[in-house]
PDB file of C-alpha atoms in Angstrom:
ATOM      1  CA  UNK V 812       9.904  -9.840   2.472  1.00 75.00           C
ATOM      2  CA  UNK V 813      10.897 -12.779   4.603  1.00 55.00           C
ATOM      3  CA  UNK V 814      14.394 -12.267   6.011  1.00 44.00           C
ATOM      4  CA  UNK V 815      14.682 -10.670   9.491  1.00 40.00           C
ATOM      5  CA  UNK V 816      17.367  -8.038   9.525  1.00 38.00           C
ATOM      6  CA  UNK V 817      16.603  -6.701  13.091  1.00 38.00           C
ATOM      7  CA  UNK V 818      16.765  -3.180  11.736  1.00 38.00           C
ATOM      8  CA  UNK V 819      13.268  -1.864  12.362  1.00 37.00           C
ATOM      9  CA  UNK V 820      13.221   1.313  14.426  1.00 37.00           C
ATOM     10  CA  UNK V 821      11.621   4.692  14.228  1.00 38.00           C
ATOM     11  CA  UNK V 822      14.856   6.418  15.218  1.00 39.00           C
ATOM     12  CA  UNK V 823      18.009   6.551  12.992  1.00 41.00           C
ATOM     13  CA  UNK V 824      20.720   8.779  11.943  1.00 40.00           C
ATOM     14  CA  UNK V 825      20.327  12.568  12.357  1.00 37.00           C
ATOM     15  CA  UNK V 826      20.823  13.795   8.753  1.00 43.00           C
ATOM     16  CA  UNK V 827      23.220  12.849   6.137  1.00 46.00           C
ATOM     17  CA  UNK V 828      23.401   9.605   4.145  1.00 49.00           C
ATOM     18  CA  UNK V 829      23.884   5.987   5.218  1.00 45.00           C
ATOM     19  CA  UNK V 830      26.647   4.297   3.086  1.00 42.00           C
ATOM     20  CA  UNK V 831      27.433   0.801   2.257  1.00 43.00           C
ATOM     21  CA  UNK V 832      29.996   0.375  -0.549  1.00 51.00           C
ATOM     22  CA  UNK V 833      28.663   1.970  -3.684  1.00 83.00           C
ATOM     23  CA  UNK V 834      25.091   2.133  -2.385  1.00 92.00           C
ATOM     24  CA  UNK V 835      23.901   5.227  -0.699  1.00 97.00           C
ATOM     25  CA  UNK V 836      20.662   5.490   1.188  1.00 98.00           C
ATOM     26  CA  UNK V 837      19.672   9.172   1.663  1.00 98.00           C
ATOM     27  CA  UNK V 838      16.704   9.909   3.990  1.00 98.00           C
ATOM     28  CA  UNK V 839      14.363  12.451   2.458  1.00 98.00           C
ATOM     29  CA  UNK V 840      11.837  13.028   5.337  1.00 98.00           C
ATOM     30  CA  UNK V 841      11.997  12.891   9.130  1.00 97.00           C
ATOM     31  CA  UNK V 842       9.895   9.668   9.685  1.00 98.00           C
ATOM     32  CA  UNK V 843       9.669   8.067   6.295  1.00 98.00           C
ATOM     33  CA  UNK V 844      11.189   7.730   2.820  1.00 98.00           C
ATOM     34  CA  UNK V 845      14.739   7.397   1.567  1.00 98.00           C
ATOM     35  CA  UNK V 846      16.302   7.655  -1.890  1.00 98.00           C
ATOM     36  CA  UNK V 847      18.768   4.980  -2.986  1.00 98.00           C
ATOM     37  CA  UNK V 848      21.512   5.556  -5.457  1.00 97.00           C
ATOM     38  CA  UNK V 849      24.406   3.571  -6.812  1.00 96.00           C
ATOM     39  CA  UNK V 850      22.213   0.525  -7.677  1.00 97.00           C
ATOM     40  CA  UNK V 851      21.171  -0.793 -11.117  1.00 97.00           C
ATOM     41  CA  UNK V 852      17.996  -2.787 -10.330  1.00 98.00           C
ATOM     42  CA  UNK V 853      18.074  -4.590 -13.681  1.00 97.00           C
ATOM     43  CA  UNK V 854      21.539  -5.990 -12.839  1.00 96.00           C
ATOM     44  CA  UNK V 855      22.256  -9.211 -10.900  1.00 95.00           C
ATOM     45  CA  UNK V 856      22.718  -7.788  -7.445  1.00 96.00           C
ATOM     46  CA  UNK V 857      24.794  -9.461  -4.884  1.00 96.00           C
ATOM     47  CA  UNK V 858      23.400 -10.522  -1.509  1.00 97.00           C
ATOM     48  CA  UNK V 859      24.993  -7.557   0.279  1.00 96.00           C
ATOM     49  CA  UNK V 860      23.175  -5.038  -1.799  1.00 97.00           C
ATOM     50  CA  UNK V 861      19.942  -6.877  -1.414  1.00 98.00           C
ATOM     51  CA  UNK V 862      20.207  -6.894   2.339  1.00 97.00           C
ATOM     52  CA  UNK V 863      21.143  -3.139   2.281  1.00 97.00           C
ATOM     53  CA  UNK V 864      18.073  -2.409   0.318  1.00 98.00           C
ATOM     54  CA  UNK V 865      15.883  -4.619   2.609  1.00 98.00           C
ATOM     55  CA  UNK V 866      17.263  -2.890   5.717  1.00 98.00           C
ATOM     56  CA  UNK V 867      16.447   0.509   4.178  1.00 98.00           C
ATOM     57  CA  UNK V 868      12.862  -0.506   3.372  1.00 98.00           C
ATOM     58  CA  UNK V 869      12.296  -1.808   6.910  1.00 98.00           C
ATOM     59  CA  UNK V 870      13.834   1.349   8.439  1.00 98.00           C
ATOM     60  CA  UNK V 871      12.311   4.003   6.128  1.00 98.00           C
ATOM     61  CA  UNK V 872       9.280   2.170   5.016  1.00 98.00           C
ATOM     62  CA  UNK V 873       9.383   3.400   1.463  1.00 98.00           C
ATOM     63  CA  UNK V 874      12.607   3.784  -0.653  1.00 98.00           C
ATOM     64  CA  UNK V 875      12.948   5.414  -4.088  1.00 98.00           C
ATOM     65  CA  UNK V 876      15.202   4.745  -7.127  1.00 98.00           C
ATOM     66  CA  UNK V 877      15.563   7.014 -10.088  1.00 98.00           C
ATOM     67  CA  UNK V 878      16.717   6.459 -13.554  1.00 97.00           C
ATOM     68  CA  UNK V 879      16.106   2.685 -13.563  1.00 98.00           C
ATOM     69  CA  UNK V 880      15.765   0.643 -16.846  1.00 96.00           C
ATOM     70  CA  UNK V 881      13.635  -2.205 -15.712  1.00 97.00           C
ATOM     71  CA  UNK V 882      11.231  -4.055 -18.113  1.00 97.00           C
ATOM     72  CA  UNK V 883       8.540  -6.412 -16.828  1.00 97.00           C
ATOM     73  CA  UNK V 884      10.881  -9.387 -16.646  1.00 97.00           C
ATOM     74  CA  UNK V 885      13.685  -7.621 -14.660  1.00 98.00           C
ATOM     75  CA  UNK V 886      11.085  -6.054 -12.471  1.00 98.00           C
ATOM     76  CA  UNK V 887       9.809  -9.462 -11.406  1.00 98.00           C
ATOM     77  CA  UNK V 888      13.221 -10.829 -11.044  1.00 98.00           C
ATOM     78  CA  UNK V 889      14.222  -7.967  -8.745  1.00 98.00           C
ATOM     79  CA  UNK V 890      11.032  -8.494  -6.703  1.00 98.00           C
ATOM     80  CA  UNK V 891      11.823 -12.163  -6.235  1.00 98.00           C
ATOM     81  CA  UNK V 892      15.008 -11.343  -4.377  1.00 98.00           C
ATOM     82  CA  UNK V 893      12.769 -10.119  -1.495  1.00 98.00           C
ATOM     83  CA  UNK V 894       9.906 -12.707  -1.614  1.00 98.00           C
ATOM     84  CA  UNK V 895       7.276 -14.400  -3.703  1.00 98.00           C
ATOM     85  CA  UNK V 896       5.453 -12.167  -6.138  1.00 98.00           C
ATOM     86  CA  UNK V 897       1.647 -12.186  -6.023  1.00 97.00           C
ATOM     87  CA  UNK V 898      -0.212 -13.396  -9.078  1.00 95.00           C
ATOM     88  CA  UNK V 899      -3.648 -11.867  -9.350  1.00 89.00           C
ATOM     89  CA  UNK V 900      -6.527 -13.973 -10.663  1.00 83.00           C
ATOM     90  CA  UNK V 901      -7.905 -11.071 -12.677  1.00 80.00           C
ATOM     91  CA  UNK V 902      -6.110  -8.075 -14.361  1.00 80.00           C
ATOM     92  CA  UNK V 903      -7.214  -5.654 -16.980  1.00 79.00           C
ATOM     93  CA  UNK V 904      -6.179  -5.597 -20.640  1.00 82.00           C
ATOM     94  CA  UNK V 905      -3.386  -3.080 -20.019  1.00 84.00           C
ATOM     95  CA  UNK V 906      -1.370  -5.548 -18.028  1.00 89.00           C
ATOM     96  CA  UNK V 907       1.158  -7.834 -19.890  1.00 91.00           C
ATOM     97  CA  UNK V 908      -0.545 -11.095 -20.630  1.00 92.00           C
ATOM     98  CA  UNK V 909       2.815 -13.050 -20.551  1.00 93.00           C
ATOM     99  CA  UNK V 910       4.056 -11.765 -17.251  1.00 95.00           C
ATOM    100  CA  UNK V 911       1.254 -12.452 -14.704  1.00 94.00           C
ATOM    101  CA  UNK V 912       3.122 -11.019 -11.712  1.00 97.00           C
ATOM    102  CA  UNK V 913       2.853  -7.480 -13.203  1.00 96.00           C
ATOM    103  CA  UNK V 914      -0.193  -5.319 -12.945  1.00 94.00           C
ATOM    104  CA  UNK V 915      -0.359  -2.053 -14.910  1.00 91.00           C
ATOM    105  CA  UNK V 916      -2.268   0.801 -13.085  1.00 82.00           C
ATOM    106  CA  UNK V 917      -3.882   1.782 -16.420  1.00 72.00           C
ATOM    107  CA  UNK V 918      -6.119  -1.220 -15.870  1.00 66.00           C
ATOM    108  CA  UNK V 919      -8.025   0.844 -13.252  1.00 69.00           C
ATOM    109  CA  UNK V 920      -9.326   3.175 -15.940  1.00 71.00           C
ATOM    110  CA  UNK V 921     -11.381   0.240 -17.185  1.00 70.00           C
ATOM    111  CA  UNK V 922     -13.036  -0.633 -13.838  1.00 71.00           C
ATOM    112  CA  UNK V 923     -15.813   1.960 -13.876  1.00 75.00           C
ATOM    113  CA  UNK V 924     -16.819   0.822 -17.423  1.00 80.00           C
ATOM    114  CA  UNK V 925     -17.349  -2.675 -16.194  1.00 81.00           C
ATOM    115  CA  UNK V 926     -20.146  -1.272 -13.951  1.00 85.00           C
ATOM    116  CA  UNK V 927     -21.634   1.406 -16.213  1.00 86.00           C
ATOM    117  CA  UNK V 928     -19.720   4.351 -14.959  1.00 88.00           C
ATOM    118  CA  UNK V 929     -17.068   6.640 -16.381  1.00 84.00           C
ATOM    119  CA  UNK V 930     -13.764   6.831 -14.454  1.00 77.00           C
ATOM    120  CA  UNK V 931     -14.625  10.122 -12.750  1.00 79.00           C
ATOM    121  CA  UNK V 932     -17.988   8.762 -11.422  1.00 84.00           C
ATOM    122  CA  UNK V 933     -16.262   5.570 -10.297  1.00 78.00           C
ATOM    123  CA  UNK V 934     -13.791   7.620  -8.185  1.00 78.00           C
ATOM    124  CA  UNK V 935     -16.324   9.946  -6.844  1.00 80.00           C
ATOM    125  CA  UNK V 936     -18.538   7.189  -5.511  1.00 83.00           C
ATOM    126  CA  UNK V 937     -15.575   5.387  -3.925  1.00 77.00           C
ATOM    127  CA  UNK V 938     -13.757   8.418  -2.498  1.00 69.00           C
ATOM    128  CA  UNK V 939     -16.361  10.748  -1.067  1.00 60.00           C
ATOM    129  CA  UNK V 940     -14.457  11.770   2.099  1.00 69.00           C
ATOM    130  CA  UNK V 941     -10.996  13.450   2.466  1.00 69.00           C
ATOM    131  CA  UNK V 942      -9.406  10.347   4.082  1.00 79.00           C
ATOM    132  CA  UNK V 943     -11.102   7.779   1.890  1.00 78.00           C
ATOM    133  CA  UNK V 944      -8.274   7.305  -0.601  1.00 86.00           C
ATOM    134  CA  UNK V 945      -5.658   6.367   1.924  1.00 93.00           C
ATOM    135  CA  UNK V 946      -5.027   2.584   1.866  1.00 94.00           C
ATOM    136  CA  UNK V 947      -2.580  -0.278   1.979  1.00 96.00           C
ATOM    137  CA  UNK V 948      -2.774  -2.670  -0.978  1.00 96.00           C
ATOM    138  CA  UNK V 949      -5.464  -5.472  -0.653  1.00 95.00           C
ATOM    139  CA  UNK V 950      -6.034  -4.689   3.035  1.00 96.00           C
ATOM    140  CA  UNK V 951      -9.265  -6.517   3.142  1.00 96.00           C
ATOM    141  CA  UNK V 952      -7.442  -9.816   2.696  1.00 97.00           C
ATOM    142  CA  UNK V 953      -6.493 -11.982   5.565  1.00 98.00           C
ATOM    143  CA  UNK V 954      -2.880 -11.794   4.272  1.00 98.00           C
ATOM    144  CA  UNK V 955      -2.330  -8.469   2.681  1.00 98.00           C
ATOM    145  CA  UNK V 956       0.844  -8.158   0.583  1.00 98.00           C
ATOM    146  CA  UNK V 957       4.088  -7.636   2.497  1.00 98.00           C
ATOM    147  CA  UNK V 958       5.446  -4.993  -0.044  1.00 98.00           C
ATOM    148  CA  UNK V 959       4.846  -3.356  -3.290  1.00 98.00           C
ATOM    149  CA  UNK V 960       7.349  -2.409  -5.941  1.00 98.00           C
ATOM    150  CA  UNK V 961       5.950   0.252  -8.316  1.00 98.00           C
ATOM    151  CA  UNK V 962       7.808   1.571 -11.410  1.00 97.00           C
ATOM    152  CA  UNK V 963       6.990   4.449 -13.626  1.00 97.00           C
ATOM    153  CA  UNK V 964       6.869   4.137 -17.365  1.00 96.00           C
ATOM    154  CA  UNK V 965       5.106   7.309 -18.413  1.00 93.00           C
ATOM    155  CA  UNK V 966       4.323  10.211 -16.060  1.00 93.00           C
ATOM    156  CA  UNK V 967       2.767  13.728 -16.529  1.00 91.00           C
ATOM    157  CA  UNK V 968       5.199  16.605 -16.707  1.00 92.00           C
ATOM    158  CA  UNK V 969       3.579  17.943 -13.494  1.00 93.00           C
ATOM    159  CA  UNK V 970       1.161  16.475 -11.023  1.00 90.00           C
ATOM    160  CA  UNK V 971       0.663  12.673 -10.281  1.00 90.00           C
ATOM    161  CA  UNK V 972       2.728  12.469  -7.107  1.00 95.00           C
ATOM    162  CA  UNK V 973       2.099   9.687  -4.549  1.00 96.00           C
ATOM    163  CA  UNK V 974       2.177  10.089  -0.833  1.00 97.00           C
ATOM    164  CA  UNK V 975       2.950   7.488   1.918  1.00 98.00           C
ATOM    165  CA  UNK V 976       2.576   7.594   5.705  1.00 98.00           C
ATOM    166  CA  UNK V 977       4.479   5.714   8.422  1.00 98.00           C
ATOM    167  CA  UNK V 978       2.024   3.775  10.525  1.00 98.00           C
ATOM    168  CA  UNK V 979       4.632   2.726  13.078  1.00 98.00           C
ATOM    169  CA  UNK V 980       5.559   6.407  13.744  1.00 98.00           C
ATOM    170  CA  UNK V 981       1.876   7.201  13.830  1.00 98.00           C
ATOM    171  CA  UNK V 982       1.229   4.591  16.502  1.00 98.00           C
ATOM    172  CA  UNK V 983       4.284   5.828  18.507  1.00 98.00           C
ATOM    173  CA  UNK V 984       2.979   9.375  18.279  1.00 98.00           C
ATOM    174  CA  UNK V 985      -0.176   8.428  20.156  1.00 98.00           C
ATOM    175  CA  UNK V 986      -0.329   9.192  23.844  1.00 98.00           C
ATOM    176  CA  UNK V 987       0.337   6.285  26.169  1.00 98.00           C
ATOM    177  CA  UNK V 988      -3.351   6.025  27.348  1.00 98.00           C
ATOM    178  CA  UNK V 989      -4.611   5.839  23.797  1.00 98.00           C
ATOM    179  CA  UNK V 990      -2.028   3.342  22.638  1.00 98.00           C
ATOM    180  CA  UNK V 991      -3.053   1.138  25.609  1.00 98.00           C
ATOM    181  CA  UNK V 992      -6.675   1.457  24.546  1.00 97.00           C
ATOM    182  CA  UNK V 993      -6.251   0.673  20.793  1.00 98.00           C
ATOM    183  CA  UNK V 994      -3.707  -2.185  21.503  1.00 98.00           C
ATOM    184  CA  UNK V 995      -6.680  -4.336  22.393  1.00 94.00           C
ATOM    185  CA  UNK V 996      -9.141  -3.497  19.542  1.00 98.00           C
ATOM    186  CA  UNK V 997      -9.932  -5.197  16.349  1.00 98.00           C
ATOM    187  CA  UNK V 998     -11.722  -4.000  13.226  1.00 98.00           C
ATOM    188  CA  UNK V 999     -13.456  -5.373  10.255  1.00 97.00           C
ATOM    189  CA  UNK V1000     -11.722  -4.525   6.866  1.00 97.00           C
ATOM    190  CA  UNK V1001     -14.001  -4.933   3.977  1.00 94.00           C
ATOM    191  CA  UNK V1002     -13.941  -4.355   0.204  1.00 91.00           C
ATOM    192  CA  UNK V1003     -16.270  -1.576  -0.905  1.00 88.00           C
ATOM    193  CA  UNK V1004     -16.513   0.241   2.406  1.00 87.00           C
ATOM    194  CA  UNK V1005     -18.249   3.596   2.056  1.00 80.00           C
ATOM    195  CA  UNK V1006     -19.254   3.144  -1.541  1.00 85.00           C
ATOM    196  CA  UNK V1007     -22.059   5.361  -2.489  1.00 86.00           C
ATOM    197  CA  UNK V1008     -24.448   3.291  -4.704  1.00 90.00           C
ATOM    198  CA  UNK V1009     -26.125   4.564  -7.856  1.00 89.00           C
ATOM    199  CA  UNK V1010     -29.896   5.082  -7.757  1.00 91.00           C
ATOM    200  CA  UNK V1011     -31.774   1.908  -8.822  1.00 88.00           C
ATOM    201  CA  UNK V1012     -29.892  -1.214  -9.928  1.00 89.00           C
ATOM    202  CA  UNK V1013     -26.076  -0.842  -9.279  1.00 90.00           C
ATOM    203  CA  UNK V1014     -23.909  -3.365 -11.075  1.00 90.00           C
ATOM    204  CA  UNK V1015     -20.948  -2.671  -8.630  1.00 87.00           C
ATOM    205  CA  UNK V1016     -23.022  -3.444  -5.601  1.00 90.00           C
ATOM    206  CA  UNK V1017     -23.963  -6.856  -7.245  1.00 90.00           C
ATOM    207  CA  UNK V1018     -20.316  -7.309  -7.834  1.00 87.00           C
ATOM    208  CA  UNK V1019     -19.446  -6.664  -4.158  1.00 87.00           C
ATOM    209  CA  UNK V1020     -22.067  -9.044  -2.969  1.00 88.00           C
ATOM    210  CA  UNK V1021     -20.811 -11.859  -5.354  1.00 89.00           C
ATOM    211  CA  UNK V1022     -17.071 -11.212  -4.722  1.00 89.00           C
ATOM    212  CA  UNK V1023     -16.855  -9.845  -1.181  1.00 94.00           C
ATOM    213  CA  UNK V1024     -13.643  -9.841   0.735  1.00 95.00           C
ATOM    214  CA  UNK V1025     -13.667  -9.182   4.460  1.00 97.00           C
ATOM    215  CA  UNK V1026     -11.295  -9.878   7.413  1.00 98.00           C
ATOM    216  CA  UNK V1027     -11.164  -8.973  11.077  1.00 98.00           C
ATOM    217  CA  UNK V1028      -7.675  -7.425  11.677  1.00 98.00           C
ATOM    218  CA  UNK V1029      -6.029  -6.157  14.887  1.00 98.00           C
ATOM    219  CA  UNK V1030      -6.271  -2.393  15.130  1.00 98.00           C
ATOM    220  CA  UNK V1031      -2.591  -2.572  16.128  1.00 98.00           C
ATOM    221  CA  UNK V1032      -0.449  -5.175  14.292  1.00 98.00           C
ATOM    222  CA  UNK V1033       2.980  -6.288  15.377  1.00 98.00           C
ATOM    223  CA  UNK V1034       5.387  -6.060  12.381  1.00 98.00           C
ATOM    224  CA  UNK V1035       6.401  -9.526  11.413  1.00 97.00           C
ATOM    225  CA  UNK V1036      10.092  -8.604  10.849  1.00 97.00           C
ATOM    226  CA  UNK V1037      10.855  -5.507  12.995  1.00 98.00           C
ATOM    227  CA  UNK V1038       8.607  -6.128  16.029  1.00 98.00           C
ATOM    228  CA  UNK V1039       7.274  -2.612  15.665  1.00 98.00           C
ATOM    229  CA  UNK V1040       3.635  -1.891  16.661  1.00 98.00           C
ATOM    230  CA  UNK V1041       1.783  -0.518  13.685  1.00 98.00           C
ATOM    231  CA  UNK V1042      -1.487   1.473  13.604  1.00 98.00           C
ATOM    232  CA  UNK V1043      -3.378  -0.756  11.204  1.00 98.00           C
ATOM    233  CA  UNK V1044      -5.954   1.625   9.854  1.00 97.00           C
ATOM    234  CA  UNK V1045      -6.838   3.009   6.458  1.00 94.00           C
ATOM    235  CA  UNK V1046      -9.686   4.926   4.919  1.00 90.00           C
ATOM    236  CA  UNK V1047     -10.394   2.511   2.144  1.00 89.00           C
ATOM    237  CA  UNK V1048     -11.182  -0.790   3.847  1.00 93.00           C
ATOM    238  CA  UNK V1049     -11.915  -0.249   7.573  1.00 94.00           C
ATOM    239  CA  UNK V1050     -15.634  -0.905   8.243  1.00 90.00           C
ATOM    240  CA  UNK V1051     -16.136  -1.104  11.995  1.00 95.00           C
ATOM    241  CA  UNK V1052     -14.376  -1.573  15.155  1.00 97.00           C
ATOM    242  CA  UNK V1053     -15.584  -4.598  17.006  1.00 97.00           C
ATOM    243  CA  UNK V1054     -17.118  -4.322  20.501  1.00 96.00           C
ATOM    244  CA  UNK V1055     -18.134  -0.660  20.270  1.00 97.00           C
ATOM    245  CA  UNK V1056     -21.139   1.125  18.893  1.00 97.00           C
ATOM    246  CA  UNK V1057     -21.173   2.451  15.282  1.00 95.00           C
ATOM    247  CA  UNK V1058     -21.076   6.010  16.580  1.00 97.00           C
ATOM    248  CA  UNK V1059     -18.193   5.210  18.873  1.00 97.00           C
ATOM    249  CA  UNK V1060     -16.363   3.292  16.087  1.00 96.00           C
ATOM    250  CA  UNK V1061     -16.784   6.215  13.644  1.00 94.00           C
ATOM    251  CA  UNK V1062     -15.393   8.728  16.105  1.00 96.00           C
ATOM    252  CA  UNK V1063     -12.369   6.433  17.060  1.00 97.00           C
ATOM    253  CA  UNK V1064     -11.603   5.654  13.423  1.00 96.00           C
ATOM    254  CA  UNK V1065     -11.685   9.424  12.412  1.00 95.00           C
ATOM    255  CA  UNK V1066      -9.374  10.218  15.218  1.00 97.00           C
ATOM    256  CA  UNK V1067      -6.898   7.401  14.250  1.00 97.00           C
ATOM    257  CA  UNK V1068      -6.939   8.146  10.566  1.00 96.00           C
ATOM    258  CA  UNK V1069      -6.200  11.756  11.228  1.00 96.00           C
ATOM    259  CA  UNK V1070      -3.304  10.631  13.365  1.00 98.00           C
ATOM    260  CA  UNK V1071      -2.129   8.186  10.685  1.00 97.00           C
ATOM    261  CA  UNK V1072      -1.840  10.888   7.964  1.00 97.00           C
ATOM    262  CA  UNK V1073      -0.480  13.809   9.917  1.00 97.00           C
ATOM    263  CA  UNK V1074       1.965  15.582   7.567  1.00 97.00           C
ATOM    264  CA  UNK V1075       5.017  14.828   9.786  1.00 98.00           C
ATOM    265  CA  UNK V1076       4.561  11.143   9.251  1.00 98.00           C
ATOM    266  CA  UNK V1077       4.343  11.406   5.425  1.00 98.00           C
ATOM    267  CA  UNK V1078       6.563  11.700   2.342  1.00 98.00           C
ATOM    268  CA  UNK V1079       5.459  12.823  -1.102  1.00 97.00           C
ATOM    269  CA  UNK V1080       7.345  11.578  -4.316  1.00 98.00           C
ATOM    270  CA  UNK V1081       7.673  13.303  -7.637  1.00 97.00           C
ATOM    271  CA  UNK V1082       7.682  10.570 -10.235  1.00 97.00           C
ATOM    272  CA  UNK V1083       9.992  10.608 -13.285  1.00 96.00           C
ATOM    273  CA  UNK V1084      10.152   7.966 -16.078  1.00 96.00           C
ATOM    274  CA  UNK V1085      12.360   5.118 -14.763  1.00 97.00           C
ATOM    275  CA  UNK V1086      11.515   5.852 -11.060  1.00 98.00           C
ATOM    276  CA  UNK V1087      10.772   3.012  -8.662  1.00 98.00           C
ATOM    277  CA  UNK V1088       9.186   3.062  -5.247  1.00 98.00           C
ATOM    278  CA  UNK V1089       9.545   0.024  -2.909  1.00 98.00           C
ATOM    279  CA  UNK V1090       7.388   0.133   0.110  1.00 98.00           C
ATOM    280  CA  UNK V1091       6.572  -1.950   3.147  1.00 98.00           C
ATOM    281  CA  UNK V1092       2.847  -2.538   2.825  1.00 98.00           C
ATOM    282  CA  UNK V1093       2.587  -3.734   6.373  1.00 98.00           C
ATOM    283  CA  UNK V1094       3.806  -0.464   7.891  1.00 98.00           C
ATOM    284  CA  UNK V1095       2.475   2.158   5.446  1.00 98.00           C
ATOM    285  CA  UNK V1096      -0.618   3.506   3.770  1.00 98.00           C
ATOM    286  CA  UNK V1097      -0.494   5.539   0.640  1.00 97.00           C
ATOM    287  CA  UNK V1098      -2.535   7.993  -1.341  1.00 94.00           C
ATOM    288  CA  UNK V1099      -2.687   7.795  -5.120  1.00 88.00           C
ATOM    289  CA  UNK V1100      -2.643  11.187  -6.855  1.00 84.00           C
ATOM    290  CA  UNK V1101      -5.966  13.078  -7.450  1.00 78.00           C
ATOM    291  CA  UNK V1102      -4.517  16.180  -9.127  1.00 80.00           C
ATOM    292  CA  UNK V1103      -3.728  14.826 -12.706  1.00 76.00           C
ATOM    293  CA  UNK V1104      -6.921  13.434 -14.214  1.00 74.00           C
ATOM    294  CA  UNK V1105      -8.056  16.812 -15.594  1.00 78.00           C
ATOM    295  CA  UNK V1106      -4.688  17.355 -17.203  1.00 78.00           C
ATOM    296  CA  UNK V1107      -5.121  14.483 -19.629  1.00 79.00           C
ATOM    297  CA  UNK V1108      -1.481  13.470 -19.547  1.00 84.00           C
ATOM    298  CA  UNK V1109      -0.791   9.697 -19.507  1.00 85.00           C
ATOM    299  CA  UNK V1110       0.338   8.134 -16.387  1.00 89.00           C
ATOM    300  CA  UNK V1111       1.447   4.441 -16.816  1.00 92.00           C
ATOM    301  CA  UNK V1112       2.753   2.559 -13.843  1.00 94.00           C
ATOM    302  CA  UNK V1113       3.585  -1.072 -13.333  1.00 96.00           C
ATOM    303  CA  UNK V1114       3.545  -2.912  -9.856  1.00 96.00           C
ATOM    304  CA  UNK V1115       4.627  -6.171  -8.363  1.00 98.00           C
ATOM    305  CA  UNK V1116       3.367  -7.172  -5.006  1.00 98.00           C
ATOM    306  CA  UNK V1117       5.003  -9.648  -2.588  1.00 98.00           C
ATOM    307  CA  UNK V1118       3.030 -12.186  -0.618  1.00 98.00           C
ATOM    308  CA  UNK V1119       2.507 -11.377   3.013  1.00 98.00           C
ATOM    309  CA  UNK V1120       1.710 -13.032   6.326  1.00 97.00           C
ATOM    310  CA  UNK V1121      -1.482 -12.919   8.351  1.00 98.00           C
ATOM    311  CA  UNK V1122      -1.262  -9.952  10.686  1.00 98.00           C
ATOM    312  CA  UNK V1123      -0.856 -10.584  14.517  1.00 98.00           C
ATOM    313  CA  UNK V1124      -2.071  -8.326  17.300  1.00 98.00           C
ATOM    314  CA  UNK V1125      -0.385  -7.198  20.384  1.00 98.00           C
ATOM    315  CA  UNK V1126      -2.090 -10.114  22.131  1.00 97.00           C
ATOM    316  CA  UNK V1127      -0.651 -12.589  19.680  1.00 98.00           C
ATOM    317  CA  UNK V1128      -4.048 -13.256  18.104  1.00 98.00           C
ATOM    318  CA  UNK V1129      -3.967 -13.339  14.268  1.00 98.00           C
ATOM    319  CA  UNK V1130      -6.412 -11.907  11.831  1.00 98.00           C
ATOM    320  CA  UNK V1131      -9.574 -13.910  10.991  1.00 98.00           C
ATOM    321  CA  UNK V1132     -11.006 -14.137   7.493  1.00 97.00           C
ATOM    322  CA  UNK V1133     -14.757 -13.547   7.268  1.00 97.00           C
ATOM    323  CA  UNK V1134     -15.167 -14.180   3.541  1.00 95.00           C
ATOM    324  CA  UNK V1135     -13.371 -14.019   0.250  1.00 94.00           C
ATOM    325  CA  UNK V1136      -9.807 -14.838   1.183  1.00 90.00           C
ATOM    326  CA  UNK V1137      -7.588 -17.440   2.858  1.00 90.00           C
ATOM    327  CA  UNK V1138      -3.924 -17.344   3.451  1.00 92.00           C
ATOM    328  CA  UNK V1139      -1.754 -18.036   0.424  1.00 88.00           C
ATOM    329  CA  UNK V1140      -4.602 -18.209  -2.154  1.00 89.00           C
ATOM    330  CA  UNK V1141      -5.137 -15.284  -4.511  1.00 91.00           C
TER     331      UNK V1141
END
């Protein structure tokens, strides 16, 4: 998302809905999340409606639409109103071959098989701590996506919810001395952090060594559009805080991750077929569901991500790539 609306705050109206013509933005939690009604995302929306949606995303960090009738092409067309969609170099067989901007989440079921593991083992080796699954999309890159637009095609009758957390609210909730401390820190974000290798030869470890992605990001980034300070941590990519010992780094990161996912900063969304979630990937982390695999119901989702900027810290210093990515190249 590239247009500055000047609407980014962590305050806002006390209850009720925000109205703008036929569009209604109804907050669903105290710090994050709003449901938008009165919009057909498959239609040719005028600029006023686009600006209202953009302002709601910046204000509430994630917004939800229900009962939408998007297909792959209209999904991409809607995303283009807010920025340039990312085209991944590699997708799985479930993604539509003729619409390169769309990635289907069912592709991830294939990942473990590429490295000799079933999906359950694949998840277990990558998510072995309670906070491990929380992430922003492609956070190890030097220019993580600015936003993600995810739509549901098929969902289980129960289970399969997604949860998001507001990292601007989490930063604001820290005490002043801790904010001053973390403002000046930087951390290494790396693909494959915390992965538990298989005994003997591990094909995924070889893959990580051959396709590694790593970046030094500010621990507090200044949001490009709103100017908010954002606690830029997650359990999936962060490897080590620079300038401190590994023991100190682990303790600080544990504290900050627990702060980032405090329940009051989160919202949980119950998907339905035709639901769409649109979130600011710069100011949130999210947690994919872990309660539906044993149910054996299909869950098919499609996402489009928007290109982002290189994060900048409180000191004005941008993130620095270590390996595997450079701005604008995917």
